[in-house]
Short mmCIF file of C-alpha atoms in Angstrom, two decimals:
data_model
loop_
_atom_site.label_atom_id
_atom_site.label_comp_id
_atom_site.label_asym_id
_atom_site.label_seq_id
_atom_site.Cartn_x
_atom_site.Cartn_y
_atom_site.Cartn_z
CA MET A 1 6.75 -8.66 -10.67
CA GLU A 2 5.43 -10.68 -7.74
CA LYS A 3 8.67 -12.66 -7.58
CA LEU A 4 10.70 -9.50 -7.67
CA THR A 5 8.67 -8.06 -4.78
CA PHE A 6 9.06 -11.29 -2.85
CA TYR A 7 12.84 -11.44 -3.24
CA PHE A 8 13.23 -7.76 -2.47
CA PHE A 9 11.30 -7.97 0.79
CA ALA A 10 12.71 -11.38 1.67
CA LEU A 11 16.21 -9.94 1.41
CA ILE A 12 15.23 -7.00 3.61
CA LEU A 13 13.64 -9.41 6.07
CA ILE A 14 16.74 -11.61 6.33
CA PHE A 15 18.99 -8.58 6.62
CA ALA A 16 16.82 -6.98 9.31
CA ALA A 17 16.40 -10.21 11.25
CA SER A 18 20.14 -10.82 11.34
CA ARG A 19 20.79 -7.22 12.36
CA VAL A 20 18.38 -7.63 15.28
CA ILE A 21 20.80 -10.04 16.94
CA THR A 22 24.09 -8.55 15.77
CA VAL A 23 23.61 -4.83 16.28
CA LYS A 24 25.09 -3.33 19.44
CA ASN A 25 22.52 -0.74 20.39
CA PRO A 26 19.26 -2.23 21.77
CA VAL A 27 17.16 0.61 20.31
CA HIS A 28 18.56 -0.13 16.87
CA ALA A 29 17.84 -3.83 17.43
CA ALA A 30 14.20 -3.02 18.25
CA LEU A 31 13.92 -0.84 15.14
CA PHE A 32 15.36 -3.62 12.99
CA LEU A 33 12.78 -5.95 14.49
CA VAL A 34 10.09 -3.49 13.38
CA LEU A 35 11.56 -3.57 9.88
CA ALA A 36 11.54 -7.37 9.97
CA PHE A 37 7.87 -7.41 11.00
CA PHE A 38 7.01 -4.99 8.26
CA SER A 39 8.73 -6.96 5.51
CA SER A 40 7.20 -10.23 6.68
CA ALA A 41 3.79 -8.51 6.56
CA VAL A 42 4.48 -7.64 2.92
CA ILE A 43 5.39 -11.28 2.20
CA TRP A 44 2.11 -12.38 3.79
CA LEU A 45 0.30 -9.90 1.57
CA LEU A 46 1.84 -11.65 -1.42
CA LEU A 47 0.24 -14.86 -0.11
CA ARG A 48 -3.13 -13.03 -0.19
CA ALA A 49 -3.33 -13.23 3.59
CA GLU A 50 -4.23 -9.56 3.91
CA PHE A 51 -5.92 -9.87 7.28
CA LEU A 52 -2.91 -11.53 8.90
CA ALA A 53 -0.51 -9.08 7.26
CA LEU A 54 -2.43 -6.01 8.41
CA ALA A 55 -3.01 -7.49 11.85
CA LEU A 56 0.73 -8.09 12.13
CA ILE A 57 1.41 -4.44 11.39
CA LEU A 58 -1.42 -3.24 13.61
CA VAL A 59 -0.66 -5.41 16.64
CA TYR A 60 3.06 -6.01 16.55
CA VAL A 61 4.35 -2.92 14.80
CA GLY A 62 1.70 -0.49 16.00
CA ALA A 63 1.33 -1.57 19.62
CA VAL A 64 3.74 -4.20 20.93
CA MET A 65 6.91 -2.76 19.46
CA VAL A 66 5.96 0.78 20.46
CA LEU A 67 5.75 -0.34 24.09
CA PHE A 68 8.92 -2.36 23.67
CA LEU A 69 10.77 0.61 22.24
CA PHE A 70 9.35 2.72 25.04
CA VAL A 71 10.96 0.43 27.64
CA VAL A 72 14.22 -0.12 25.75
CA MET A 73 14.75 3.61 25.25
CA MET A 74 14.51 4.26 28.96
CA LEU A 75 16.89 1.48 29.97
CA ASP A 76 20.51 2.35 30.39
CA ILE A 77 22.02 -0.99 29.45
CA ASN A 78 25.69 -1.59 30.05
CA LEU A 79 26.77 -3.55 27.01
CA THR A 80 30.09 -4.88 28.37
CA THR A 81 28.46 -6.87 31.18
CA LEU A 82 26.02 -8.31 28.68
CA ARG A 83 28.88 -9.56 26.53
CA GLU A 84 30.91 -11.17 29.33
CA GLY A 85 28.98 -14.44 29.45
CA PHE A 86 28.78 -14.88 25.70
CA VAL A 87 31.41 -17.64 25.33
CA ARG A 88 30.27 -19.48 28.43
CA TYR A 89 26.62 -19.69 27.36
CA PHE A 90 27.35 -20.33 23.70
CA PRO A 91 27.07 -24.19 23.82
CA ILE A 92 23.78 -24.09 25.76
CA ALA A 93 22.40 -21.44 23.42
CA THR A 94 23.33 -23.54 20.40
CA LEU A 95 21.60 -26.56 21.93
CA VAL A 96 18.42 -24.59 22.63
CA GLY A 97 18.53 -23.15 19.13
CA ILE A 98 18.84 -26.58 17.55
CA ILE A 99 15.95 -27.94 19.66
CA ILE A 100 13.71 -25.03 18.59
CA LEU A 101 14.69 -25.55 14.96
CA VAL A 102 13.88 -29.29 15.13
CA GLU A 103 10.54 -28.56 16.78
CA MET A 104 9.63 -26.02 14.13
CA VAL A 105 10.56 -28.41 11.35
CA LEU A 106 8.46 -31.14 12.97
CA VAL A 107 5.46 -28.86 13.22
CA VAL A 108 5.72 -27.40 9.74
CA LYS A 109 6.92 -30.73 8.24
CA VAL A 110 9.29 -29.23 5.75
CA TRP A 111 11.00 -32.56 4.99
CA LYS A 112 8.15 -34.83 4.18
CA ASN A 113 8.47 -37.64 1.69
CA PRO A 114 7.62 -36.66 -1.89
CA ALA A 115 4.79 -39.20 -2.21
CA ASP A 116 2.90 -37.61 0.66
CA THR A 117 1.92 -34.39 -1.05
CA THR A 118 -1.85 -34.76 -0.71
CA MET A 119 -2.14 -32.43 2.24
CA SER A 120 -0.26 -29.52 0.73
CA THR A 121 -1.85 -29.77 -2.71
CA ILE A 122 -5.36 -29.83 -1.28
CA THR A 123 -4.81 -26.83 0.90
CA ALA A 124 -3.13 -24.90 -1.90
CA ALA A 125 -5.97 -25.64 -4.29
CA THR A 126 -8.73 -24.83 -1.81
CA VAL A 127 -6.98 -21.65 -0.78
CA GLU A 128 -6.72 -20.55 -4.40
CA THR A 129 -10.44 -21.06 -5.08
CA THR A 130 -11.84 -19.75 -1.82
CA VAL A 131 -9.64 -16.67 -1.80
CA VAL A 132 -10.93 -15.69 -5.21
CA GLU A 133 -14.53 -16.01 -4.09
CA GLN A 134 -14.39 -14.39 -0.67
CA SER A 135 -11.99 -12.11 1.05
CA ASN A 136 -9.42 -13.64 3.34
CA THR A 137 -10.82 -11.70 6.28
CA GLN A 138 -14.28 -13.21 5.87
CA ILE A 139 -12.95 -16.76 5.57
CA LEU A 140 -10.80 -16.32 8.65
CA GLY A 141 -13.67 -14.83 10.63
CA LYS A 142 -16.02 -17.65 9.69
CA ALA A 143 -13.44 -20.31 10.53
CA LEU A 144 -12.60 -18.71 13.87
CA TYR A 145 -16.20 -18.30 15.03
CA THR A 146 -17.56 -21.64 13.80
CA ASP A 147 -15.03 -24.47 13.55
CA TYR A 148 -12.52 -23.10 16.03
CA VAL A 149 -14.78 -21.23 18.40
CA TYR A 150 -13.69 -23.08 21.55
CA PRO A 151 -9.91 -22.82 21.00
CA PHE A 152 -10.45 -19.19 20.04
CA GLU A 153 -12.47 -18.35 23.15
CA ILE A 154 -10.11 -20.30 25.40
CA ALA A 155 -7.15 -18.39 23.99
CA ALA A 156 -9.01 -15.14 24.64
CA VAL A 157 -9.74 -16.13 28.24
CA ILE A 158 -6.10 -17.10 28.82
CA LEU A 159 -5.03 -13.70 27.53
CA LEU A 160 -7.55 -12.00 29.82
CA VAL A 161 -6.25 -13.96 32.81
CA ALA A 162 -2.69 -13.02 31.89
CA MET A 163 -3.70 -9.37 31.64
CA ILE A 164 -5.44 -9.37 35.01
CA ALA A 165 -2.49 -11.19 36.58
CA ALA A 166 -0.03 -8.66 35.18
CA ILE A 167 -2.10 -5.78 36.52
CA ALA A 168 -2.51 -7.49 39.92
CA LEU A 169 1.25 -8.05 40.18
CA THR A 170 2.13 -4.44 39.46
CA MET A 171 -0.73 -2.78 41.36
CA ARG A 172 0.72 -1.82 44.71
CA PRO A 173 -1.17 0.38 47.10
CA ARG A 174 0.64 3.65 46.79
CA ARG A 175 0.63 6.38 49.35
CA GLN A 176 0.61 9.22 46.91
CA LYS A 177 -1.67 12.13 46.44
CA TYR A 178 -4.57 10.98 44.36
CA GLN A 179 -6.90 13.48 42.79
CA LYS A 180 -10.53 12.66 42.34
CA PRO A 181 -11.66 14.12 39.03
CA GLU A 182 -15.26 14.46 40.14
CA HIS A 183 -14.20 16.65 43.06
CA GLN A 184 -12.01 18.71 40.79
CA VAL A 185 -14.84 19.24 38.35
CA SER A 186 -17.46 20.07 40.94
CA ILE A 187 -15.38 22.83 42.54
CA ARG A 188 -16.86 26.31 42.62
CA ARG A 189 -15.06 29.56 42.58
CA GLU A 190 -16.38 30.66 45.98
CA GLU A 191 -14.59 27.75 47.67
CA ARG A 192 -11.18 28.70 46.35
CA VAL A 193 -10.88 32.43 45.96
CA ARG A 194 -12.24 35.36 47.87
CA LEU A 195 -12.86 38.57 46.08
CA VAL A 196 -11.84 41.53 48.17
CA ASN A 197 -13.29 44.86 47.36
CA MET A 198 -10.62 47.47 47.99
CA PRO A 199 -10.75 51.13 47.15
CA ALA A 200 -8.03 52.27 44.77
CA GLU A 201 -5.19 54.14 46.44
CA SER A 202 -4.53 57.69 45.47
CA LYS A 203 -1.39 58.42 43.46
CA ASP A 204 0.61 60.16 46.19
CA MET B 1 0.97 0.52 -18.23
CA GLU B 2 -0.91 -0.14 -15.01
CA ILE B 3 1.99 1.29 -13.04
CA ILE B 4 1.73 4.56 -14.95
CA TYR B 5 -1.95 4.84 -14.04
CA ILE B 6 -1.16 4.14 -10.40
CA LEU B 7 1.59 6.76 -10.38
CA LEU B 8 -0.76 9.23 -12.03
CA GLY B 9 -3.35 8.49 -9.35
CA ILE B 10 -0.78 9.02 -6.61
CA ILE B 11 0.18 12.39 -8.10
CA LEU B 12 -3.50 13.33 -8.40
CA ILE B 13 -3.94 12.64 -4.68
CA VAL B 14 -0.68 13.95 -3.24
CA VAL B 15 -0.42 17.27 -5.09
CA PRO B 16 -3.89 18.59 -4.08
CA LEU B 17 -3.27 17.20 -0.61
CA MET B 18 -0.03 19.13 -0.22
CA LEU B 19 -1.69 22.27 -1.53
CA SER B 20 -4.52 21.85 0.96
CA VAL B 21 -1.95 21.33 3.72
CA ALA B 22 -0.30 24.62 2.77
CA TYR B 23 -3.59 26.49 2.74
CA LEU B 24 -4.81 24.73 5.87
CA THR B 25 -1.96 26.42 7.76
CA TYR B 26 -3.13 29.73 6.32
CA ALA B 27 -6.75 28.96 7.22
CA GLU B 28 -5.70 28.01 10.73
CA ARG B 29 -3.87 31.27 11.32
CA LYS B 30 -6.67 33.32 9.82
CA ILE B 31 -9.55 31.55 11.57
CA ILE B 32 -7.88 31.44 14.97
CA GLY B 33 -6.88 35.05 14.37
CA TYR B 34 -10.47 36.13 13.88
CA MET B 35 -11.57 34.02 16.84
CA GLN B 36 -9.10 35.96 18.96
CA VAL B 37 -10.10 39.31 17.40
CA ARG B 38 -6.91 39.65 15.39
CA ILE B 39 -6.48 39.75 11.62
CA GLY B 40 -3.86 37.06 11.16
CA PRO B 41 -1.32 37.05 8.30
CA ASN B 42 -2.15 39.80 5.80
CA ARG B 43 1.20 41.06 4.47
CA VAL B 44 2.35 38.62 1.78
CA GLY B 45 0.23 38.92 -1.33
CA PRO B 46 -3.38 40.12 -1.37
CA ARG B 47 -4.97 39.44 2.05
CA GLY B 48 -1.95 37.30 2.90
CA TRP B 49 -2.81 34.60 0.38
CA LEU B 50 0.84 33.98 -0.44
CA GLN B 51 1.83 33.50 3.21
CA PRO B 52 2.10 29.65 2.99
CA ILE B 53 4.33 29.97 -0.08
CA ALA B 54 6.56 32.44 1.72
CA ASP B 55 6.74 30.10 4.72
CA ALA B 56 7.68 27.16 2.52
CA VAL B 57 10.40 29.13 0.76
CA LYS B 58 11.78 30.34 4.06
CA LEU B 59 11.91 26.83 5.49
CA MET B 60 13.53 25.44 2.34
CA PHE B 61 16.42 27.89 2.54
CA LYS B 62 17.11 27.39 6.22
CA GLU B 63 20.05 25.38 7.41
CA ILE B 64 19.39 21.87 8.69
CA ILE B 65 21.20 21.58 11.99
CA ILE B 66 22.04 18.11 13.25
CA PRO B 67 22.79 18.13 16.99
CA THR B 68 26.04 16.80 18.41
CA ASN B 69 25.94 13.08 19.21
CA ALA B 70 22.63 12.72 17.43
CA ASN B 71 22.10 9.60 15.40
CA THR B 72 22.27 11.17 11.94
CA PHE B 73 20.52 8.42 9.99
CA LEU B 74 17.59 8.10 12.38
CA PHE B 75 17.44 11.86 12.81
CA ILE B 76 16.89 12.34 9.09
CA ILE B 77 14.63 9.35 8.53
CA ALA B 78 12.24 10.25 11.39
CA PRO B 79 10.26 12.99 9.57
CA ILE B 80 9.96 10.70 6.55
CA LEU B 81 8.51 7.99 8.78
CA VAL B 82 5.95 10.47 10.07
CA ILE B 83 4.74 11.68 6.70
CA ALA B 84 4.84 8.38 4.78
CA PRO B 85 1.93 6.66 6.62
CA ALA B 86 -0.08 9.90 6.56
CA LEU B 87 0.13 9.87 2.76
CA ALA B 88 -0.08 6.09 2.31
CA ALA B 89 -3.43 5.91 4.10
CA TRP B 90 -5.03 8.00 1.31
CA ALA B 91 -4.67 5.06 -1.08
CA VAL B 92 -7.92 3.44 0.10
CA ILE B 93 -10.08 6.53 0.58
CA PRO B 94 -12.87 6.78 -1.99
CA PHE B 95 -13.32 10.34 -3.27
CA MET B 96 -16.37 9.57 -5.38
CA SER B 97 -18.06 6.35 -6.42
CA GLY B 98 -15.29 4.44 -8.18
CA TRP B 99 -12.66 7.13 -7.53
CA VAL B 100 -10.30 5.22 -5.32
CA LEU B 101 -6.67 4.32 -5.85
CA ALA B 102 -6.80 0.86 -4.23
CA ASP B 103 -10.25 -0.62 -3.71
CA ILE B 104 -9.13 -3.30 -1.27
CA ASN B 105 -11.36 -5.45 0.90
CA ALA B 106 -9.52 -4.84 4.15
CA GLY B 107 -9.50 -1.06 3.70
CA LEU B 108 -10.48 -0.23 7.26
CA LEU B 109 -7.75 -2.48 8.69
CA TYR B 110 -5.25 -0.89 6.34
CA ILE B 111 -6.24 2.56 7.62
CA LEU B 112 -5.86 1.41 11.21
CA ALA B 113 -2.46 -0.15 10.46
CA MET B 114 -1.19 2.96 8.67
CA THR B 115 -2.31 5.40 11.35
CA SER B 116 -0.71 3.21 14.01
CA ILE B 117 2.78 3.30 12.53
CA GLY B 118 2.95 7.08 12.35
CA VAL B 119 4.09 7.14 15.97
CA TYR B 120 7.47 5.61 15.08
CA GLY B 121 8.66 8.78 13.42
CA ILE B 122 7.89 10.74 16.58
CA ILE B 123 9.57 8.22 18.89
CA ILE B 124 12.63 7.97 16.66
CA ALA B 125 12.83 11.75 16.32
CA GLY B 126 12.77 12.13 20.07
CA TRP B 127 15.36 9.46 20.67
CA ALA B 128 17.73 10.34 17.84
CA SER B 129 17.85 14.04 18.73
CA ASN B 130 19.92 13.34 21.84
CA SER B 131 17.95 15.93 23.78
CA LYS B 132 15.99 15.53 26.98
CA TYR B 133 13.04 17.66 25.92
CA ALA B 134 12.72 15.77 22.66
CA PHE B 135 12.94 12.49 24.49
CA LEU B 136 10.22 13.46 26.96
CA GLY B 137 8.02 14.53 24.08
CA ALA B 138 8.58 11.20 22.34
CA LEU B 139 7.69 9.23 25.47
CA ARG B 140 4.51 11.21 26.00
CA SER B 141 3.53 10.79 22.41
CA ALA B 142 4.12 7.03 22.45
CA ALA B 143 1.98 6.51 25.55
CA GLN B 144 -0.74 8.81 24.25
CA ILE B 145 -1.02 7.25 20.82
CA VAL B 146 -1.05 3.69 22.14
CA SER B 147 -3.84 4.62 24.59
CA TYR B 148 -6.07 6.40 22.10
CA GLU B 149 -5.57 3.84 19.40
CA ILE B 150 -7.58 1.31 21.41
CA ALA B 151 -10.61 3.59 21.63
CA MET B 152 -10.19 4.45 17.95
CA GLY B 153 -9.99 0.77 17.02
CA PHE B 154 -13.18 -0.01 18.96
CA ALA B 155 -14.97 2.86 17.24
CA LEU B 156 -13.94 1.36 13.92
CA VAL B 157 -15.22 -2.04 15.08
CA GLY B 158 -18.61 -0.36 15.48
CA VAL B 159 -18.46 0.99 11.92
CA LEU B 160 -17.46 -2.42 10.63
CA MET B 161 -20.38 -4.07 12.45
CA ALA B 162 -22.87 -1.51 11.16
CA ALA B 163 -21.64 -1.67 7.56
CA GLY B 164 -20.83 -5.37 7.49
CA SER B 165 -17.73 -4.68 5.45
CA LEU B 166 -14.14 -3.50 5.76
CA ASN B 167 -14.16 -1.95 2.31
CA LEU B 168 -14.52 1.83 2.53
CA SER B 169 -16.62 2.13 -0.64
CA GLN B 170 -19.05 -0.46 0.71
CA ILE B 171 -19.14 1.35 4.04
CA ILE B 172 -20.28 4.48 2.20
CA GLN B 173 -22.83 2.48 0.21
CA ALA B 174 -24.21 1.08 3.47
CA GLN B 175 -25.01 4.64 4.54
CA ASN B 176 -26.99 5.34 1.39
CA GLY B 177 -30.48 6.77 1.93
CA SER B 178 -30.63 10.14 3.60
CA ILE B 179 -28.69 12.21 6.10
CA PHE B 180 -30.31 10.14 8.86
CA HIS B 181 -29.08 6.89 7.32
CA TRP B 182 -25.50 8.00 7.81
CA PHE B 183 -23.76 6.26 10.68
CA TRP B 184 -23.37 9.36 12.85
CA LEU B 185 -26.80 8.76 14.34
CA PRO B 186 -26.74 5.05 15.31
CA LEU B 187 -23.05 5.31 16.19
CA LEU B 188 -23.19 8.74 17.83
CA PRO B 189 -20.96 7.93 20.86
CA LEU B 190 -18.49 6.10 18.63
CA PHE B 191 -18.42 9.02 16.22
CA VAL B 192 -17.67 11.52 18.99
CA ILE B 193 -15.00 9.23 20.46
CA TYR B 194 -13.46 8.56 17.07
CA PHE B 195 -13.13 12.23 16.30
CA ILE B 196 -11.71 13.13 19.71
CA SER B 197 -9.28 10.21 19.52
CA GLY B 198 -8.36 11.43 16.07
CA VAL B 199 -7.52 14.83 17.51
CA ALA B 200 -5.39 13.07 20.14
CA GLU B 201 -3.78 10.82 17.54
CA THR B 202 -2.67 13.78 15.43
CA ASN B 203 -1.18 15.46 18.51
CA ARG B 204 -3.39 18.46 18.05
CA SER B 205 -4.48 20.86 20.75
CA PRO B 206 -5.88 20.18 23.39
CA PHE B 207 -3.96 16.89 23.27
CA ASP B 208 -0.65 18.31 22.05
CA LEU B 209 1.35 17.13 25.04
CA ALA B 210 4.09 15.81 22.78
CA GLU B 211 4.85 19.42 21.86
CA GLY B 212 3.86 21.13 25.08
CA GLU B 213 5.60 24.46 24.41
CA SER B 214 5.16 25.66 27.95
CA GLU B 215 6.79 22.69 29.69
CA ILE B 216 9.01 20.83 27.21
CA VAL B 217 9.70 23.62 24.69
CA ALA B 218 8.50 21.93 21.52
CA GLY B 219 8.74 18.29 22.43
CA PHE B 220 9.93 15.77 19.91
CA HIS B 221 10.87 18.24 17.18
CA VAL B 222 12.72 20.77 19.31
CA GLU B 223 16.06 20.00 17.60
CA TYR B 224 14.72 20.08 14.07
CA SER B 225 15.14 22.98 11.69
CA GLY B 226 14.59 23.87 8.06
CA MET B 227 13.00 21.35 5.75
CA LEU B 228 13.12 18.49 8.27
CA PHE B 229 10.95 20.53 10.62
CA ALA B 230 8.71 21.47 7.72
CA ILE B 231 8.09 17.78 7.00
CA PHE B 232 6.90 17.25 10.58
CA PHE B 233 4.60 20.19 10.09
CA LEU B 234 3.28 18.89 6.78
CA ALA B 235 2.70 15.47 8.32
CA GLU B 236 0.69 16.91 11.19
CA TYR B 237 -1.60 18.78 8.83
CA ALA B 238 -1.81 15.86 6.40
CA ASN B 239 -2.86 13.69 9.34
CA MET B 240 -5.51 16.24 10.30
CA ILE B 241 -6.95 16.15 6.79
CA LEU B 242 -6.79 12.35 6.87
CA ILE B 243 -8.72 12.13 10.14
CA ALA B 244 -11.30 14.61 8.83
CA ALA B 245 -11.66 12.57 5.63
CA LEU B 246 -11.99 9.33 7.59
CA THR B 247 -14.57 10.77 9.95
CA SER B 248 -16.65 11.98 7.04
CA THR B 249 -16.23 8.66 5.21
CA LEU B 250 -17.06 6.42 8.13
CA PHE B 251 -19.73 8.43 9.92
CA TRP B 252 -20.98 11.14 7.57
CA GLY B 253 -21.57 9.31 4.33
CA GLY B 254 -18.37 10.27 2.46
CA TRP B 255 -19.33 11.55 -0.99
CA LEU B 256 -23.06 11.05 -0.47
CA SER B 257 -25.18 14.16 -0.88
CA PRO B 258 -26.73 15.55 2.30
CA PHE B 259 -29.94 16.30 0.37
CA GLN B 260 -30.50 12.66 -0.49
CA GLY B 261 -34.05 11.53 0.22
CA THR B 262 -35.42 15.09 0.49
CA PHE B 263 -37.23 17.27 -2.04
CA LEU B 264 -33.91 18.98 -2.83
CA GLU B 265 -32.30 15.77 -4.08
CA SER B 266 -33.01 16.32 -7.77
CA THR B 267 -32.06 20.01 -7.54
CA PHE B 268 -28.57 19.10 -6.33
CA ALA B 269 -28.16 15.92 -8.38
CA TRP B 270 -25.67 17.63 -10.72
CA VAL B 271 -23.19 18.34 -7.90
CA PRO B 272 -20.36 15.78 -7.99
CA GLY B 273 -19.86 13.66 -4.87
CA LEU B 274 -16.32 14.96 -4.52
CA PHE B 275 -17.76 18.38 -3.66
CA TRP B 276 -19.78 17.05 -0.73
CA PHE B 277 -16.78 15.06 0.45
CA ILE B 278 -14.58 18.18 0.44
CA ILE B 279 -17.29 20.19 2.24
CA LYS B 280 -17.45 17.55 4.97
CA ILE B 281 -13.65 17.41 5.30
CA ALA B 282 -13.53 21.20 5.57
CA LEU B 283 -16.19 21.14 8.28
CA PHE B 284 -14.22 18.69 10.42
CA LEU B 285 -11.01 20.62 9.82
CA LEU B 286 -12.81 23.69 11.13
CA PHE B 287 -13.53 21.72 14.30
CA PHE B 288 -9.81 20.95 14.64
CA LEU B 289 -9.02 24.67 14.49
CA TRP B 290 -11.92 25.60 16.72
CA PHE B 291 -10.72 23.14 19.40
CA ARG B 292 -7.30 24.69 19.30
CA ALA B 293 -8.70 28.17 19.80
CA THR B 294 -11.03 27.06 22.59
CA PHE B 295 -9.53 24.48 24.93
CA PRO B 296 -6.48 24.67 27.16
CA ARG B 297 -4.04 21.75 27.00
CA TYR B 298 -4.90 18.63 28.97
CA ARG B 299 -2.79 17.62 31.93
CA TYR B 300 -1.06 14.30 31.37
CA ASP B 301 -3.05 12.27 33.93
CA GLN B 302 -6.32 13.78 32.69
CA LEU B 303 -5.42 12.69 29.20
CA MET B 304 -4.75 9.12 30.26
CA ARG B 305 -7.88 9.01 32.37
CA LEU B 306 -10.02 10.23 29.49
CA GLY B 307 -8.57 7.63 27.16
CA TRP B 308 -8.63 4.59 29.40
CA LYS B 309 -11.43 5.20 31.87
CA VAL B 310 -13.95 7.09 29.77
CA PHE B 311 -13.53 6.32 26.08
CA ILE B 312 -12.72 2.61 26.17
CA PRO B 313 -15.66 1.67 28.48
CA ILE B 314 -18.09 3.77 26.42
CA THR B 315 -16.98 2.17 23.16
CA LEU B 316 -17.25 -1.32 24.66
CA VAL B 317 -20.77 -0.64 25.93
CA TRP B 318 -21.84 0.88 22.64
CA ILE B 319 -20.55 -2.10 20.67
CA VAL B 320 -22.85 -4.33 22.77
CA VAL B 321 -25.76 -1.90 22.26
CA LEU B 322 -25.02 -1.84 18.55
CA SER B 323 -25.08 -5.62 18.32
CA VAL B 324 -28.54 -5.53 19.93
CA PHE B 325 -29.60 -2.94 17.30
CA ILE B 326 -28.38 -5.24 14.56
CA LEU B 327 -30.04 -8.31 16.09
CA VAL B 328 -33.47 -6.66 16.32
CA LYS B 329 -32.90 -5.12 12.85
CA LEU B 330 -33.60 -1.61 14.06
CA PRO B 331 -34.94 0.49 11.17
CA PRO B 332 -33.89 2.48 9.22
CA TRP B 333 -30.25 1.46 9.52
CA PHE B 334 -30.13 -2.26 10.02
CA VAL B 335 -32.91 -3.65 7.87
#
């Protein structure tokens, strides 16, 4: 059953991921990316990494992609100009792709020699036992706030700096009418309208 | 065998939910009617009790019109994407002690994740309709939901800190004691913000800018008709019930009896917890309707200001205050 679920969502994931780069319409591409995120979250759930899976949905699907879609929907992209440079940039793109692939393989160490399996077996075994005892969320929280507290805090500060920088770059002093809510709230009727007492006119 | 039980559980949740959605529309029209000194629907069946059935039948037999140049696939899938998360979130809600479809540890996160993907249906509906009004509605809705989700998330962080768990059943257990042990009191600002954000998240009045009849006709679902429109409608009401259920679970003790810890406790001990839970849901649903009858619609900039400049700072401050409460072990909640 678990295998069936895995293959089902893995197939959807591969299909969606390939459609992201092949589909013509950018909005469709963004929606396929959402589908890809969603199916990878399901695969993470199968690994019992429920915190990461739900955080992926919450952060990437629920917030990042919504904003992305928001921007993409408003753009009026001319597809022909985008396609013009395809052949010219193809060799460079291939090179960059290969470099990224090599880097990822080096980091993840997919091709390690068969004798050197200590690392993976230990982690797999410890993961199995600890996950049964505690929930994944608790383990992750403890690890983040004890062993990795400095990297975690530094990452948070970098994100904060990036956020402030982004706001500072886009905040231009605008000469537009700005309404002060406290003035709007504190307004009284006598300042705006004047009641005039007029006798009713006769019919003729 | 297990799958059959799960399916049975799903049916047991979805069928009463859909019935309550149908009768919530009736209750809304009646209650707002009386608030505005009208009678409301009273023609179909005795006292208009069959009105929701008549509405459903009417919508089922209407033609589904797909606009020219609309993206047919996305146009049809959009309402499904709105209603699916609204129903899926019910999987982790405990109706009574032990009565829960999926008693998962990360229940609160799951709820947050499910409520955050409901916006896709609205965005897709607005974009796929190939209509300017629908598109404007979708844009408004996207901005609004992203803004209020932050305040909502922070309010849930407060609940998680107070309960020390993400599991909804354990959150209810943490509120055990009496009506004053429930989290509404120590988390009062978070409770108010959560409920208001919930109203905004479900696109209900006074935050229904995505529909905005007076300026953008009906917003994202202006091009929809027949059953597709009905699904949007069902999803909105299902979301309302969900928010009411969540508010009562997280802040008002879920299925716990309000007479706990008083002299009436033994008198009402025979009442099942489900009854109290439904009473609490109904109370919050009444607030939803009451808001709609009372407040005029927010202006767009007011809405954004309220979300970003009022709610988010208050939640941040209250999370700090709450951590102080927990550190000093403030009785009776954090002993």
